[in-house]
PDB file of C-alpha atoms and ligand atoms in Angstrom:
ATOM      1  CA  MET A   5     180.142 -15.467-194.499  1.00 71.00           C
ATOM      2  CA  THR A   6     180.880 -19.461-196.378  1.00 79.00           C
ATOM      3  CA  MET A   7     179.385 -20.837-199.492  1.00 93.00           C
ATOM      4  CA  ARG A   8     177.937 -23.738-199.326  1.00 97.00           C
ATOM      5  CA  MET A   9     178.005 -26.551-201.973  1.00 98.00           C
ATOM      6  CA  THR A  10     174.114 -27.219-204.020  1.00 98.00           C
ATOM      7  CA  ILE A  11     172.199 -29.848-206.226  1.00 98.00           C
ATOM      8  CA  ASN A  12     173.280 -27.611-209.041  1.00 98.00           C
ATOM      9  CA  LYS A  13     177.404 -27.285-208.880  1.00 98.00           C
ATOM     10  CA  ILE A  14     177.645 -31.652-208.210  1.00 98.00           C
ATOM     11  CA  GLN A  15     175.202 -31.463-210.896  1.00 98.00           C
ATOM     12  CA  ALA A  16     176.915 -29.106-212.674  1.00 98.00           C
ATOM     13  CA  MET A  17     180.403 -31.662-212.006  1.00 98.00           C
ATOM     14  CA  LYS A  18     179.175 -34.567-213.963  1.00 98.00           C
ATOM     15  CA  ARG A  19     178.133 -31.899-217.502  1.00 98.00           C
ATOM     16  CA  LYS A  20     182.093 -30.884-217.344  1.00 98.00           C
ATOM     17  CA  GLY A  21     183.536 -34.201-216.087  1.00 98.00           C
ATOM     18  CA  GLU A  22     185.079 -33.682-213.471  1.00 98.00           C
ATOM     19  CA  ARG A  23     184.590 -36.675-210.373  1.00 98.00           C
ATOM     20  CA  VAL A  24     182.543 -36.140-207.270  1.00 98.00           C
ATOM     21  CA  PRO A  25     183.437 -37.648-204.232  1.00 98.00           C
ATOM     22  CA  MET A  26     181.256 -38.124-201.301  1.00 98.00           C
ATOM     23  CA  LEU A  27     182.910 -39.663-197.447  1.00 98.00           C
ATOM     24  CA  THR A  28     180.734 -40.371-194.462  1.00 98.00           C
ATOM     25  CA  ALA A  29     180.886 -38.010-191.607  1.00 98.00           C
ATOM     26  CA  TYR A  30     178.997 -39.522-187.510  1.00 98.00           C
ATOM     27  CA  ASP A  31     180.759 -36.682-185.537  1.00 98.00           C
ATOM     28  CA  TYR A  32     181.794 -33.018-185.105  1.00 98.00           C
ATOM     29  CA  PRO A  33     185.507 -34.143-185.686  1.00 98.00           C
ATOM     30  CA  THR A  34     185.049 -36.083-188.932  1.00 97.00           C
ATOM     31  CA  ALA A  35     182.697 -33.719-190.471  1.00 98.00           C
ATOM     32  CA  ARG A  36     185.125 -31.020-189.532  1.00 98.00           C
ATOM     33  CA  LEU A  37     188.212 -32.584-191.175  1.00 98.00           C
ATOM     34  CA  VAL A  38     186.484 -33.263-194.368  1.00 98.00           C
ATOM     35  CA  ASP A  39     185.349 -30.981-194.981  1.00 98.00           C
ATOM     36  CA  GLU A  40     188.373 -29.244-194.624  1.00 98.00           C
ATOM     37  CA  ALA A  41     189.806 -30.786-196.737  1.00 98.00           C
ATOM     38  CA  GLY A  42     187.340 -30.112-199.745  1.00 98.00           C
ATOM     39  CA  VAL A  43     185.267 -32.805-200.007  1.00 98.00           C
ATOM     40  CA  PRO A  44     182.358 -31.124-201.745  1.00 98.00           C
ATOM     41  CA  MET A  45     179.516 -33.820-200.488  1.00 98.00           C
ATOM     42  CA  VAL A  46     179.141 -35.226-197.235  1.00 98.00           C
ATOM     43  CA  LEU A  47     176.737 -38.751-195.810  1.00 98.00           C
ATOM     44  CA  VAL A  48     175.779 -39.141-192.158  1.00 98.00           C
ATOM     45  CA  GLY A  49     174.894 -42.917-193.308  1.00 98.00           C
ATOM     46  CA  ASP A  50     173.282 -45.316-191.135  1.00 98.00           C
ATOM     47  CA  SER A  51     176.151 -47.136-191.771  1.00 98.00           C
ATOM     48  CA  LEU A  52     176.255 -45.654-189.272  1.00 98.00           C
ATOM     49  CA  GLY A  53     174.591 -48.382-187.442  1.00 98.00           C
ATOM     50  CA  GLN A  54     177.752 -50.602-187.325  1.00 96.00           C
ATOM     51  CA  VAL A  55     180.676 -48.884-187.398  1.00 96.00           C
ATOM     52  CA  VAL A  56     179.949 -46.276-184.557  1.00 97.00           C
ATOM     53  CA  LEU A  57     177.088 -47.982-183.302  1.00 98.00           C
ATOM     54  CA  GLY A  58     178.114 -51.691-183.505  1.00 96.00           C
ATOM     55  CA  TYR A  59     176.063 -52.928-184.412  1.00 97.00           C
ATOM     56  CA  ASP A  60     175.668 -56.057-187.085  1.00 95.00           C
ATOM     57  CA  SER A  61     173.326 -54.414-190.313  1.00 96.00           C
ATOM     58  CA  THR A  62     171.825 -51.011-190.745  1.00 98.00           C
ATOM     59  CA  VAL A  63     168.288 -51.828-189.897  1.00 98.00           C
ATOM     60  CA  TYR A  64     168.326 -50.888-186.217  1.00 98.00           C
ATOM     61  CA  VAL A  65     169.006 -46.963-186.786  1.00 98.00           C
ATOM     62  CA  THR A  66     167.080 -45.099-185.604  1.00 98.00           C
ATOM     63  CA  MET A  67     165.182 -41.218-187.028  1.00 98.00           C
ATOM     64  CA  GLU A  68     166.281 -39.983-182.854  1.00 98.00           C
ATOM     65  CA  ASP A  69     170.076 -41.917-183.736  1.00 98.00           C
ATOM     66  CA  MET A  70     170.407 -40.476-187.004  1.00 98.00           C
ATOM     67  CA  LEU A  71     168.773 -36.946-186.164  1.00 98.00           C
ATOM     68  CA  HIS A  72     172.230 -37.551-183.178  1.00 98.00           C
ATOM     69  CA  HIS A  73     174.330 -37.493-185.182  1.00 98.00           C
ATOM     70  CA  ILE A  74     173.551 -35.456-188.292  1.00 99.00           C
ATOM     71  CA  LYS A  75     173.231 -32.585-186.099  1.00 98.00           C
ATOM     72  CA  ALA A  76     176.472 -33.365-184.948  1.00 98.00           C
ATOM     73  CA  VAL A  77     177.537 -33.790-188.731  1.00 98.00           C
ATOM     74  CA  ALA A  78     176.397 -30.035-189.638  1.00 98.00           C
ATOM     75  CA  ARG A  79     177.857 -28.260-186.780  1.00 98.00           C
ATOM     76  CA  GLY A  80     181.114 -29.349-188.139  1.00 98.00           C
ATOM     77  CA  ALA A  81     180.814 -28.783-191.980  1.00 98.00           C
ATOM     78  CA  LYS A  82     180.013 -26.236-193.499  1.00 98.00           C
ATOM     79  CA  ARG A  83     181.202 -25.718-197.265  1.00 98.00           C
ATOM     80  CA  ALA A  84     179.692 -29.559-197.779  1.00 98.00           C
ATOM     81  CA  LEU A  85     176.115 -30.555-199.010  1.00 98.00           C
ATOM     82  CA  ILE A  86     175.082 -32.895-196.322  1.00 98.00           C
ATOM     83  CA  VAL A  87     173.299 -35.992-197.180  1.00 99.00           C
ATOM     84  CA  GLY A  88     170.977 -37.561-194.387  1.00 98.00           C
ATOM     85  CA  ASP A  89     170.117 -40.582-194.380  1.00 98.00           C
ATOM     86  CA  MET A  90     166.985 -41.816-194.043  1.00 98.00           C
ATOM     87  CA  PRO A  91     166.781 -45.046-192.262  1.00 98.00           C
ATOM     88  CA  PHE A  92     164.963 -48.203-192.443  1.00 98.00           C
ATOM     89  CA  MET A  93     161.314 -48.128-192.214  1.00 98.00           C
ATOM     90  CA  SER A  94     161.212 -43.680-192.075  1.00 98.00           C
ATOM     91  CA  TYR A  95     160.184 -44.096-195.520  1.00 98.00           C
ATOM     92  CA  GLN A  96     158.625 -47.353-196.281  1.00 97.00           C
ATOM     93  CA  ALA A  97     155.306 -47.440-194.309  1.00 97.00           C
ATOM     94  CA  SER A  98     153.867 -44.124-195.945  1.00 97.00           C
ATOM     95  CA  ALA A  99     154.277 -41.039-198.187  1.00 97.00           C
ATOM     96  CA  GLU A 100     153.057 -39.648-195.830  1.00 98.00           C
ATOM     97  CA  GLU A 101     155.143 -40.378-192.876  1.00 98.00           C
ATOM     98  CA  ALA A 102     158.479 -40.620-195.706  1.00 98.00           C
ATOM     99  CA  VAL A 103     157.798 -37.199-195.692  1.00 98.00           C
ATOM    100  CA  ARG A 104     157.341 -35.859-191.864  1.00 98.00           C
ATOM    101  CA  ASN A 105     160.608 -37.703-191.723  1.00 98.00           C
ATOM    102  CA  ALA A 106     162.890 -36.192-194.613  1.00 98.00           C
ATOM    103  CA  GLY A 107     161.312 -32.633-193.360  1.00 98.00           C
ATOM    104  CA  ARG A 108     162.687 -33.539-189.941  1.00 98.00           C
ATOM    105  CA  ILE A 109     166.163 -34.393-191.404  1.00 98.00           C
ATOM    106  CA  ILE A 110     167.108 -30.726-193.139  1.00 98.00           C
ATOM    107  CA  GLN A 111     164.263 -29.108-190.120  1.00 98.00           C
ATOM    108  CA  GLU A 112     166.041 -30.636-187.028  1.00 98.00           C
ATOM    109  CA  GLY A 113     169.276 -32.273-188.261  1.00 98.00           C
ATOM    110  CA  GLY A 114     170.457 -29.092-190.569  1.00 98.00           C
ATOM    111  CA  ALA A 115     171.636 -31.513-193.423  1.00 98.00           C
ATOM    112  CA  GLN A 116     169.987 -30.021-196.921  1.00 98.00           C
ATOM    113  CA  ALA A 117     169.485 -33.720-198.863  1.00 99.00           C
ATOM    114  CA  VAL A 118     168.553 -36.823-197.423  1.00 99.00           C
ATOM    115  CA  LYS A 119     169.297 -40.720-198.722  1.00 98.00           C
ATOM    116  CA  LEU A 120     166.663 -43.013-199.380  1.00 98.00           C
ATOM    117  CA  GLU A 121     167.549 -46.484-200.440  1.00 98.00           C
ATOM    118  CA  GLY A 122     165.223 -48.182-203.555  1.00 98.00           C
ATOM    119  CA  GLY A 123     164.334 -47.961-206.971  1.00 98.00           C
ATOM    120  CA  GLN A 124     161.037 -48.046-208.855  1.00 98.00           C
ATOM    121  CA  THR A 125     159.105 -49.103-205.691  1.00 97.00           C
ATOM    122  CA  VAL A 126     159.892 -45.870-203.959  1.00 98.00           C
ATOM    123  CA  ALA A 127     160.201 -43.720-206.586  1.00 98.00           C
ATOM    124  CA  GLU A 128     156.547 -42.473-205.485  1.00 98.00           C
ATOM    125  CA  THR A 129     157.591 -41.641-202.021  1.00 98.00           C
ATOM    126  CA  VAL A 130     159.877 -39.294-203.408  1.00 98.00           C
ATOM    127  CA  ARG A 131     157.840 -37.680-205.450  1.00 98.00           C
ATOM    128  CA  ARG A 132     156.503 -36.791-203.214  1.00 98.00           C
ATOM    129  CA  ILE A 133     159.645 -35.255-200.659  1.00 98.00           C
ATOM    130  CA  VAL A 134     160.698 -33.929-203.908  1.00 98.00           C
ATOM    131  CA  SER A 135     158.004 -32.266-204.575  1.00 98.00           C
ATOM    132  CA  CYS A 136     158.336 -30.585-200.991  1.00 98.00           C
ATOM    133  CA  GLY A 137     161.123 -28.403-201.367  1.00 98.00           C
ATOM    134  CA  ILE A 138     163.759 -31.372-200.233  1.00 98.00           C
ATOM    135  CA  PRO A 139     166.417 -32.658-203.026  1.00 98.00           C
ATOM    136  CA  VAL A 140     167.035 -36.634-202.673  1.00 99.00           C
ATOM    137  CA  MET A 141     170.011 -38.773-203.577  1.00 99.00           C
ATOM    138  CA  GLY A 142     168.794 -42.383-204.926  1.00 98.00           C
ATOM    139  CA  HIS A 143     170.586 -45.891-203.742  1.00 98.00           C
ATOM    140  CA  ILE A 144     170.294 -48.785-205.416  1.00 98.00           C
ATOM    141  CA  GLY A 145     172.292 -51.793-206.035  1.00 98.00           C
ATOM    142  CA  LEU A 146     173.217 -53.532-202.449  1.00 97.00           C
ATOM    143  CA  THR A 147     170.552 -52.019-199.988  1.00 98.00           C
ATOM    144  CA  PRO A 148     171.964 -53.061-196.759  1.00 96.00           C
ATOM    145  CA  GLN A 149     168.543 -52.347-194.822  1.00 97.00           C
ATOM    146  CA  SER A 150     167.174 -54.744-197.348  1.00 96.00           C
ATOM    147  CA  VAL A 151     169.559 -57.573-196.533  1.00 94.00           C
ATOM    148  CA  HIS A 152     167.459 -60.311-194.885  1.00 95.00           C
ATOM    149  CA  GLN A 153     165.780 -60.302-198.481  1.00 94.00           C
ATOM    150  CA  LEU A 154     169.003 -59.841-200.045  1.00 95.00           C
ATOM    151  CA  GLY A 155     170.538 -63.294-198.693  1.00 94.00           C
ATOM    152  CA  GLY A 156     173.345 -60.981-197.342  1.00 93.00           C
ATOM    153  CA  TYR A 157     175.651 -58.175-198.520  1.00 94.00           C
ATOM    154  CA  ARG A 158     176.556 -59.730-202.683  1.00 95.00           C
ATOM    155  CA  LEU A 159     176.622 -58.318-205.432  1.00 97.00           C
ATOM    156  CA  GLN A 160     173.791 -57.291-207.312  1.00 97.00           C
ATOM    157  CA  GLY A 161     172.796 -57.366-210.676  1.00 98.00           C
ATOM    158  CA  LYS A 162     174.874 -60.405-211.977  1.00 97.00           C
ATOM    159  CA  THR A 163     172.519 -61.488-214.188  1.00 98.00           C
ATOM    160  CA  ALA A 164     171.029 -59.769-217.497  1.00 98.00           C
ATOM    161  CA  PRO A 165     167.154 -59.691-216.324  1.00 98.00           C
ATOM    162  CA  ASP A 166     168.722 -58.607-213.094  1.00 98.00           C
ATOM    163  CA  ALA A 167     171.465 -56.133-214.614  1.00 98.00           C
ATOM    164  CA  LEU A 168     168.317 -54.558-216.554  1.00 98.00           C
ATOM    165  CA  ARG A 169     166.208 -54.020-213.397  1.00 98.00           C
ATOM    166  CA  LEU A 170     168.697 -51.702-212.533  1.00 98.00           C
ATOM    167  CA  VAL A 171     169.036 -50.312-214.946  1.00 98.00           C
ATOM    168  CA  ARG A 172     164.764 -48.670-214.778  1.00 98.00           C
ATOM    169  CA  ASP A 173     165.465 -48.468-211.498  1.00 98.00           C
ATOM    170  CA  ALA A 174     167.729 -45.926-212.126  1.00 98.00           C
ATOM    171  CA  LEU A 175     165.349 -44.347-214.966  1.00 98.00           C
ATOM    172  CA  ALA A 176     162.382 -43.986-212.182  1.00 98.00           C
ATOM    173  CA  LEU A 177     164.711 -42.413-209.719  1.00 98.00           C
ATOM    174  CA  GLN A 178     165.970 -40.262-211.796  1.00 98.00           C
ATOM    175  CA  GLU A 179     162.571 -39.311-214.102  1.00 98.00           C
ATOM    176  CA  ALA A 180     161.371 -38.964-210.341  1.00 98.00           C
ATOM    177  CA  GLY A 181     163.250 -35.646-209.802  1.00 98.00           C
ATOM    178  CA  CYS A 182     166.571 -37.403-207.778  1.00 98.00           C
ATOM    179  CA  PHE A 183     169.757 -34.655-207.895  1.00 98.00           C
ATOM    180  CA  SER A 184     172.141 -38.169-207.770  1.00 98.00           C
ATOM    181  CA  VAL A 185     172.006 -41.701-207.262  1.00 98.00           C
ATOM    182  CA  VAL A 186     174.326 -44.736-205.322  1.00 98.00           C
ATOM    183  CA  LEU A 187     174.778 -47.322-206.635  1.00 98.00           C
ATOM    184  CA  GLU A 188     175.963 -50.271-204.283  1.00 98.00           C
ATOM    185  CA  THR A 189     178.445 -53.164-206.000  1.00 98.00           C
ATOM    186  CA  VAL A 190     177.261 -53.552-209.040  1.00 98.00           C
ATOM    187  CA  PRO A 191     179.444 -55.424-211.539  1.00 98.00           C
ATOM    188  CA  THR A 192     181.428 -52.192-213.511  1.00 98.00           C
ATOM    189  CA  PRO A 193     179.808 -52.617-216.879  1.00 98.00           C
ATOM    190  CA  VAL A 194     176.331 -51.539-214.981  1.00 98.00           C
ATOM    191  CA  ALA A 195     177.593 -49.438-212.976  1.00 98.00           C
ATOM    192  CA  ARG A 196     178.662 -47.982-216.616  1.00 98.00           C
ATOM    193  CA  ILE A 197     175.792 -48.111-218.017  1.00 98.00           C
ATOM    194  CA  ILE A 198     173.530 -46.183-216.144  1.00 98.00           C
ATOM    195  CA  THR A 199     176.609 -43.469-215.932  1.00 98.00           C
ATOM    196  CA  GLU A 200     175.522 -43.129-219.479  1.00 98.00           C
ATOM    197  CA  ARG A 201     172.427 -43.248-220.033  1.00 98.00           C
ATOM    198  CA  LEU A 202     171.577 -40.457-217.061  1.00 98.00           C
ATOM    199  CA  ALA A 203     171.377 -37.194-216.850  1.00 98.00           C
ATOM    200  CA  ILE A 204     172.319 -36.519-212.578  1.00 98.00           C
ATOM    201  CA  PRO A 205     175.167 -37.822-211.059  1.00 98.00           C
ATOM    202  CA  THR A 206     176.111 -41.263-210.146  1.00 98.00           C
ATOM    203  CA  ILE A 207     177.556 -42.114-207.350  1.00 98.00           C
ATOM    204  CA  GLY A 208     179.224 -45.285-206.527  1.00 98.00           C
ATOM    205  CA  ILE A 209     180.357 -48.140-203.923  1.00 98.00           C
ATOM    206  CA  GLY A 210     182.089 -51.496-205.150  1.00 98.00           C
ATOM    207  CA  ALA A 211     180.865 -50.398-208.879  1.00 98.00           C
ATOM    208  CA  GLY A 212     183.571 -49.950-210.229  1.00 98.00           C
ATOM    209  CA  PRO A 213     185.186 -46.146-211.491  1.00 98.00           C
ATOM    210  CA  HIS A 214     182.917 -45.084-213.883  1.00 98.00           C
ATOM    211  CA  CYS A 215     180.366 -43.430-211.852  1.00 98.00           C
ATOM    212  CA  ASP A 216     180.892 -39.853-212.015  1.00 98.00           C
ATOM    213  CA  GLY A 217     181.814 -39.683-207.854  1.00 98.00           C
ATOM    214  CA  GLN A 218     182.632 -42.106-205.289  1.00 98.00           C
ATOM    215  CA  VAL A 219     181.683 -42.049-201.466  1.00 98.00           C
ATOM    216  CA  GLN A 220     183.229 -44.444-199.522  1.00 98.00           C
ATOM    217  CA  VAL A 221     182.547 -45.064-195.415  1.00 98.00           C
ATOM    218  CA  LEU A 222     185.340 -42.229-193.837  1.00 98.00           C
ATOM    219  CA  HIS A 223     186.349 -45.813-190.995  1.00 97.00           C
ATOM    220  CA  ASP A 224     186.571 -47.779-193.406  1.00 96.00           C
ATOM    221  CA  MET A 225     188.783 -45.638-195.324  1.00 97.00           C
ATOM    222  CA  LEU A 226     191.100 -44.573-192.328  1.00 97.00           C
ATOM    223  CA  GLY A 227     191.465 -47.723-191.127  1.00 96.00           C
ATOM    224  CA  LEU A 228     189.852 -47.541-188.563  1.00 96.00           C
ATOM    225  CA  PHE A 229     186.828 -50.072-188.106  1.00 92.00           C
ATOM    226  CA  THR A 230     188.941 -53.448-188.350  1.00 86.00           C
ATOM    227  CA  ASP A 231     185.535 -55.692-187.791  1.00 85.00           C
ATOM    228  CA  PHE A 232     185.431 -56.629-191.501  1.00 83.00           C
ATOM    229  CA  VAL A 233     187.372 -54.429-194.864  1.00 85.00           C
ATOM    230  CA  PRO A 234     185.375 -54.178-197.949  1.00 88.00           C
ATOM    231  CA  ARG A 235     186.894 -55.453-200.798  1.00 91.00           C
ATOM    232  CA  HIS A 236     184.907 -51.625-201.785  1.00 92.00           C
ATOM    233  CA  SER A 237     187.997 -49.947-199.836  1.00 94.00           C
ATOM    234  CA  LYS A 238     190.410 -48.766-199.449  1.00 95.00           C
ATOM    235  CA  GLN A 239     192.876 -48.248-196.404  1.00 95.00           C
ATOM    236  CA  TYR A 240     194.464 -44.642-197.341  1.00 97.00           C
ATOM    237  CA  ALA A 241     195.175 -44.529-193.390  1.00 97.00           C
ATOM    238  CA  THR A 242     196.168 -47.288-190.174  1.00 96.00           C
ATOM    239  CA  LEU A 243     194.248 -46.001-187.985  1.00 97.00           C
ATOM    240  CA  ALA A 244     193.148 -48.249-185.565  1.00 97.00           C
ATOM    241  CA  GLU A 245     197.073 -49.148-185.378  1.00 97.00           C
ATOM    242  CA  ALA A 246     197.412 -45.480-184.231  1.00 98.00           C
ATOM    243  CA  ILE A 247     194.934 -45.442-182.107  1.00 98.00           C
ATOM    244  CA  ARG A 248     195.858 -49.347-179.289  1.00 98.00           C
ATOM    245  CA  GLU A 249     199.666 -47.530-180.055  1.00 98.00           C
ATOM    246  CA  ALA A 250     199.158 -43.806-178.053  1.00 98.00           C
ATOM    247  CA  VAL A 251     196.448 -45.850-176.282  1.00 98.00           C
ATOM    248  CA  THR A 252     199.259 -48.260-174.864  1.00 98.00           C
ATOM    249  CA  ARG A 253     201.817 -45.404-174.528  1.00 98.00           C
ATOM    250  CA  TYR A 254     200.084 -43.319-172.556  1.00 98.00           C
ATOM    251  CA  SER A 255     198.682 -46.085-170.495  1.00 98.00           C
ATOM    252  CA  ARG A 256     201.891 -47.497-169.595  1.00 98.00           C
ATOM    253  CA  GLU A 257     203.122 -43.274-169.129  1.00 98.00           C
ATOM    254  CA  VAL A 258     200.759 -43.109-166.230  1.00 98.00           C
ATOM    255  CA  GLN A 259     201.340 -46.624-164.118  1.00 98.00           C
ATOM    256  CA  GLU A 260     205.546 -45.310-164.823  1.00 98.00           C
ATOM    257  CA  GLY A 261     204.812 -41.953-163.999  1.00 98.00           C
ATOM    258  CA  ALA A 262     205.940 -40.502-166.282  1.00 98.00           C
ATOM    259  CA  PHE A 263     202.949 -38.845-167.981  1.00 98.00           C
ATOM    260  CA  PRO A 264     201.970 -36.219-166.757  1.00 97.00           C
ATOM    261  CA  ALA A 265     205.679 -34.408-166.856  1.00 97.00           C
ATOM    262  CA  ALA A 266     205.498 -30.789-166.230  1.00 96.00           C
ATOM    263  CA  GLU A 267     204.815 -28.896-169.169  1.00 97.00           C
ATOM    264  CA  HIS A 268     201.156 -30.939-168.624  1.00 97.00           C
ATOM    265  CA  SER A 269     201.179 -29.172-165.231  1.00 97.00           C
ATOM    266  CA  HIS A 270     199.701 -26.168-163.694  1.00 97.00           C
ATOM    267  CA  PRO A 271     202.947 -24.620-161.233  1.00 96.00           C
ATOM    268  CA  MET A 272     201.875 -22.873-157.740  1.00 97.00           C
ATOM    269  CA  ASP A 273     204.029 -19.447-157.060  1.00 98.00           C
ATOM    270  CA  GLU A 274     207.218 -20.526-153.954  1.00 98.00           C
ATOM    271  CA  ALA A 275     204.690 -17.573-152.096  1.00 98.00           C
ATOM    272  CA  VAL A 276     201.390 -18.554-151.734  1.00 98.00           C
ATOM    273  CA  LEU A 277     202.313 -22.538-151.569  1.00 98.00           C
ATOM    274  CA  GLN A 278     204.698 -21.282-147.976  1.00 98.00           C
ATOM    275  CA  GLU A 279     202.263 -19.865-147.445  1.00 98.00           C
ATOM    276  CA  LEU A 280     199.611 -23.000-147.639  1.00 98.00           C
ATOM    277  CA  MET A 281     201.871 -24.710-145.571  1.00 98.00           C
ATOM    278  CA  ALA A 282     201.897 -22.822-143.017  1.00 98.00           C
ATOM    279  CA  ALA A 283     198.424 -22.473-142.548  1.00 98.00           C
ATOM    280  CA  LEU A 284     198.366 -26.280-142.794  1.00 96.00           C
TER     281      LEU A 284
HETATM  282  O1  KIV B 310     175.127 -45.858-195.046  1.00 50.81           O
HETATM  283  C1  KIV B 310     175.687 -45.382-195.302  1.00 50.81           C
HETATM  284  O2  KIV B 310     177.400 -44.999-195.109  1.00 50.81           O
HETATM  285  C2  KIV B 310     175.725 -45.455-197.242  1.00 50.81           C
HETATM  286  C3  KIV B 310     176.569 -46.000-197.801  1.00 50.81           C
HETATM  287  C4  KIV B 310     177.390 -47.126-198.189  1.00 50.81           C
HETATM  288  C5  KIV B 310     176.947 -45.143-199.550  1.00 50.81           C
HETATM  289  O3  KIV B 310     174.848 -45.740-197.350  1.00 50.81           O
END
């Protein structure tokens, strides 16, 4: 039986000074590939709103959307710890609702942990979810579900008071029982200060090299999502180009009659064919 990654092992990686790579996945084939490559944590992020569903923000993503994709990822990733994102308005209205929705992500979705956005304001909610035995990953800095309040996808923690608030948010999440916390789009020194002050691992995205781990949106790092390329992402492949090229070739070969060739087709026994022809 395949041994699955646990939150204890992820936390031990910080203590041993081992960096934690994390990637998003949203469906069975990508989850399988990411898992086979040995990535220890997979995030089914609500970023699927943009990179899979074509919305212009994550606020439209529903619990049903998340469950649909988390289930597919759970079928594909057998070794990685699967973290399921709690979508906008699945945890903000009340702690009770948050607990129920976190439970659905574990019980129906098959994830091993949930992630939600916010600092001190969500600490009590985190405490309630953790008290039910559900591991929670925090997420502070640029929290995309609050895009309208933040006034856009901007660097957070630029002033000393804002940076101090982020440090306090991170400590509050640790105190509430988060096993790890995502730091998104904050200045490198702020991420470093938080990482040094926390016992739990920080996972950065646009937060510089000093975090305990890094997370990237798979479609960004594969060059598959080309509507925009965030500053924090590095393209390790150019899949959009490769797909466009392959589809163009396929289309041309069908038009020219070059596809399918004999090796893609099914022959028939000559005697059976003769019999058929005689009967026609
Ligand atoms: O939804 C997501 O993919 C995320 C990461 C960018 C951290 O929250």
